[in-house]
XYZ file of C-alpha atoms in Angstrom:
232
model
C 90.989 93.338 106.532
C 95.023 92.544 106.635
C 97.084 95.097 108.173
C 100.407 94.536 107.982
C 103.645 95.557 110.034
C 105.189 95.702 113.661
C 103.970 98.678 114.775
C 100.932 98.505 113.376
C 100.485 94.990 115.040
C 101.600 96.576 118.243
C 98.808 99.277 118.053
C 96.325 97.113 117.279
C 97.529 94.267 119.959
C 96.699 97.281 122.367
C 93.068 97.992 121.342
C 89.975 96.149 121.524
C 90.038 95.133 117.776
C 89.111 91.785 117.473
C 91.842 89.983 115.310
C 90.753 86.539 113.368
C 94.385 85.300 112.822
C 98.223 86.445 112.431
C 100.622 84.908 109.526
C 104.367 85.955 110.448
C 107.416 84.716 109.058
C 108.862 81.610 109.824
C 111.728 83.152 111.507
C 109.894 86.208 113.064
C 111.263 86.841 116.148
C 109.721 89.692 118.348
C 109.190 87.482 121.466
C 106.841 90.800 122.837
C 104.077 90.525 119.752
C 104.069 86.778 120.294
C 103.523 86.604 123.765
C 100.458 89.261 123.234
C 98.753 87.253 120.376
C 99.746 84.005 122.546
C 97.930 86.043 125.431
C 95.091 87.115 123.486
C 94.624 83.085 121.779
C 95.175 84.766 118.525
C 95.523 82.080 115.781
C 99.194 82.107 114.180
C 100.381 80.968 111.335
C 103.816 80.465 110.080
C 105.045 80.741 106.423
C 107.596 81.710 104.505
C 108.437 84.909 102.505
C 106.980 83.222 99.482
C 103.777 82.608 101.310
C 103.654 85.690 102.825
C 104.426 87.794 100.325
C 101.406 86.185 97.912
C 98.961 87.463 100.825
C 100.853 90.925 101.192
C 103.438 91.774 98.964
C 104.422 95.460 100.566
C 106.907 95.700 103.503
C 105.096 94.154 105.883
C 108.109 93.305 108.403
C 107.301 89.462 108.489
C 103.620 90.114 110.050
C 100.161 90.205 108.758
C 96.972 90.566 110.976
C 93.818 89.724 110.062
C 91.712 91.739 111.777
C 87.840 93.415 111.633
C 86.678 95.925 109.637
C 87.250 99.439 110.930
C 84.118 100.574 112.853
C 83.023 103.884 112.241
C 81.916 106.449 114.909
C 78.051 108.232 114.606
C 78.780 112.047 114.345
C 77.728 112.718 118.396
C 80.582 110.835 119.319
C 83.099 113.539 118.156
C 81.301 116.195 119.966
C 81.778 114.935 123.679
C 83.901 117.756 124.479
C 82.771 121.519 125.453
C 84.806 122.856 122.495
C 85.392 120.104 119.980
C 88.289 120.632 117.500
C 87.111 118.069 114.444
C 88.799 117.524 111.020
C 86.870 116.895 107.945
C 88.066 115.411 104.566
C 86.278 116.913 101.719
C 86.543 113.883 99.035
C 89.949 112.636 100.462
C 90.833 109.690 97.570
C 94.791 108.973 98.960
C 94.953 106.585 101.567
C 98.220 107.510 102.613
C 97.504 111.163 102.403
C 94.380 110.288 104.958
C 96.728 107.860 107.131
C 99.127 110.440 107.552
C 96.432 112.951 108.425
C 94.896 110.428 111.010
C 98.182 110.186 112.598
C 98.519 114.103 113.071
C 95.299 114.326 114.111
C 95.493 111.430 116.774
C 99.087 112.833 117.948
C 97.403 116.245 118.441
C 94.360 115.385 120.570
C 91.742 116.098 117.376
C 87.952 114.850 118.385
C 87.441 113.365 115.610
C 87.332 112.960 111.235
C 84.086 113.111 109.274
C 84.854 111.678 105.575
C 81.930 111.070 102.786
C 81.023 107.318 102.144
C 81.236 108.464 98.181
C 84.111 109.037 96.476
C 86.416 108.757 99.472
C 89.317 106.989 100.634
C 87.828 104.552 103.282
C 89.370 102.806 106.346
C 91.334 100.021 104.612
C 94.953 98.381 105.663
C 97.064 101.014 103.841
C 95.658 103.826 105.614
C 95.658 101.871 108.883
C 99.708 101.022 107.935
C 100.437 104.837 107.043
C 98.834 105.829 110.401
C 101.182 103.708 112.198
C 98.174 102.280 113.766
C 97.296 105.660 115.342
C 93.633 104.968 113.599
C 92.854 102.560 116.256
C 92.775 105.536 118.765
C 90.739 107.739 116.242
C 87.159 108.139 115.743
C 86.245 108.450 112.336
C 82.689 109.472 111.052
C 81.396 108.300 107.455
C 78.702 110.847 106.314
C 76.364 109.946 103.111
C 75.934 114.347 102.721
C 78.424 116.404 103.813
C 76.494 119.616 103.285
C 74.161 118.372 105.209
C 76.175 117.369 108.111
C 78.023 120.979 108.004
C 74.844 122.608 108.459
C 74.006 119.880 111.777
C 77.716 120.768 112.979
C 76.436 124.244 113.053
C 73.621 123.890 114.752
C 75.669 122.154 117.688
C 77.796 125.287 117.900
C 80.579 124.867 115.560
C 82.238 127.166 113.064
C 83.476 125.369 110.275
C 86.925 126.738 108.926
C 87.653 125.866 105.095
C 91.495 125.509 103.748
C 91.620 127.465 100.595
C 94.334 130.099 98.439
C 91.682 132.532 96.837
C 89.421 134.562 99.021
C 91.190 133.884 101.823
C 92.589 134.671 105.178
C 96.695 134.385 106.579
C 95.677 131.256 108.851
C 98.187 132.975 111.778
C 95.141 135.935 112.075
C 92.261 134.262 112.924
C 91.471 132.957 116.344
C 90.531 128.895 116.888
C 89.847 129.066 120.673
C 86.094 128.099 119.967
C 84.263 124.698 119.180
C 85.593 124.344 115.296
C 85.921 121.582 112.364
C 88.763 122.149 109.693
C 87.333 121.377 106.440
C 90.841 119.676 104.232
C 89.534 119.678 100.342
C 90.676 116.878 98.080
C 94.242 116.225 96.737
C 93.000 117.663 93.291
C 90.431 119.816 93.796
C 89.806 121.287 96.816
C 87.000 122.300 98.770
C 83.600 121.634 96.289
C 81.792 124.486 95.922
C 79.044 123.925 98.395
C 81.357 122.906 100.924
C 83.445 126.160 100.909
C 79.927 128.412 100.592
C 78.967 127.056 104.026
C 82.626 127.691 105.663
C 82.050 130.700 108.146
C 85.817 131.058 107.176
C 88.539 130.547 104.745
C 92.182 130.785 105.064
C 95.222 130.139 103.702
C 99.016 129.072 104.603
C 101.185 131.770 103.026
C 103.437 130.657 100.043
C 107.235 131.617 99.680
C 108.084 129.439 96.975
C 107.030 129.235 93.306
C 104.723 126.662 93.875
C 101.384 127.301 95.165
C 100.291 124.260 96.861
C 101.110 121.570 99.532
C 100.170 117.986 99.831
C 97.308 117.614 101.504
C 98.256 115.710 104.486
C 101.218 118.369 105.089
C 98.995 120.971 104.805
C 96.555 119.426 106.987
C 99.457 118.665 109.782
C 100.241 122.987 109.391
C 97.148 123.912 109.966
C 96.470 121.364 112.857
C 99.045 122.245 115.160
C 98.513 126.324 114.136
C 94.887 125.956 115.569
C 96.136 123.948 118.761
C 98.930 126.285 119.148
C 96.408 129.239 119.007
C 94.053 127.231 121.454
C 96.548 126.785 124.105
């Protein structure tokens, strides 16, 4: 998998991911990533913007890694803590919407992500880019059933809390301090049906404006840092 980028390189340069090679730019001159993949025996590989540009041809700052494939977490791994605060993607399909959600999630302490291995956005470079490399510090769960794994969440204690406008609850009234997964639905539809039957709640962010919805990521990052507030 390429990942591409500075930060992103300096993220990953900090974890245990095991990187197979870096391309930079013949004239790329951060002498602090160099001495780390010097330090690490990284392979590198100079070329020019031509040449890099036919491997990645997005902003990628004069730096490509090739690194591993993400490695996913099993489901017991978020629940380490006495009262686990987990997110869960309900059919997620934008990868920036889910690396922007990563990086909320990572900046405010979240357990963990579940997302479904069908018809989901998976860990690929974009996401890992539009996390800012925050997804190396995130565990991330891929379920086959999520239904299924709702119903095992709530067995180990947790209420599950859907994100929905009808049939719902002001999100400021309801109180998070207990072990909890926020279910975010997909950018186009929402929670699916079964999914939102087996929420113990539902709420809602009010709406001001003419338009009824937020981007799914921003919505996400509301609703985040509501429940930590209110768990303080």
């Amino acid at each position: 998998m390429y990942v591409t980028g500075k930060n992103v390189a300096k993220e990953v340069l900090k974890s245990n991911i095991k990187i197979y090679k870096a391309l930079i730019l013949n004239d790329f001159n951060d002498k602090n990533i160099i001495f780390d993949l010097q330090k690490r025996n990284i392979e590198i590989k100079r070329l020019s913007k031509f040449e890099l540009s036919k491997v990645d041809d997005s902003n990628n700052q004069g730096i490509i890694l090739d690194i591993e494939n993400f490695k996913y977490s099993d489901i017991d791994e978020l629940l380490v803590n006495e009262k686990p605060f987990i997110v869960i993607l309900d059919h997620l399909e934008d990868p920036h919407n889910f690396g922007a959600i990563i990086r909320t999630c990572e900046t405010a302490g979240v357990d963990g992500i579940i997302i479904t291995k069908d018809r989901s956005v998976e860990v690929n470079g974009t996401v890992v880019k539009t996390s800012a490399g925050a997804v190396t510090n995130m565990k991330i769960c891929s379920v086959t059933n999520l239904n299924n794994t709702i119903e095992y969440l709530k067995k180990k204690g947790l209420w599950i809390i859907g994100t929905d406008m009808e049939n719902s609850t002001n999100y400021n009234n309801l109180d998070y301090n207990m072990p909890l997964a926020l279910v975010i639905g997909s950018e186009g539809f929402g929670m699916s049906r079964l999914v939102k039957e087996s929420c113990d709640f539902i709420i809602n962010i009010p709406m001001k404006g003419k338009i009824n919805s937020l981007n799914a990521s921003v919505a996400a990052g509301i609703v985040i840092y509501k429940i930590i507030e209110k768990r303080l």
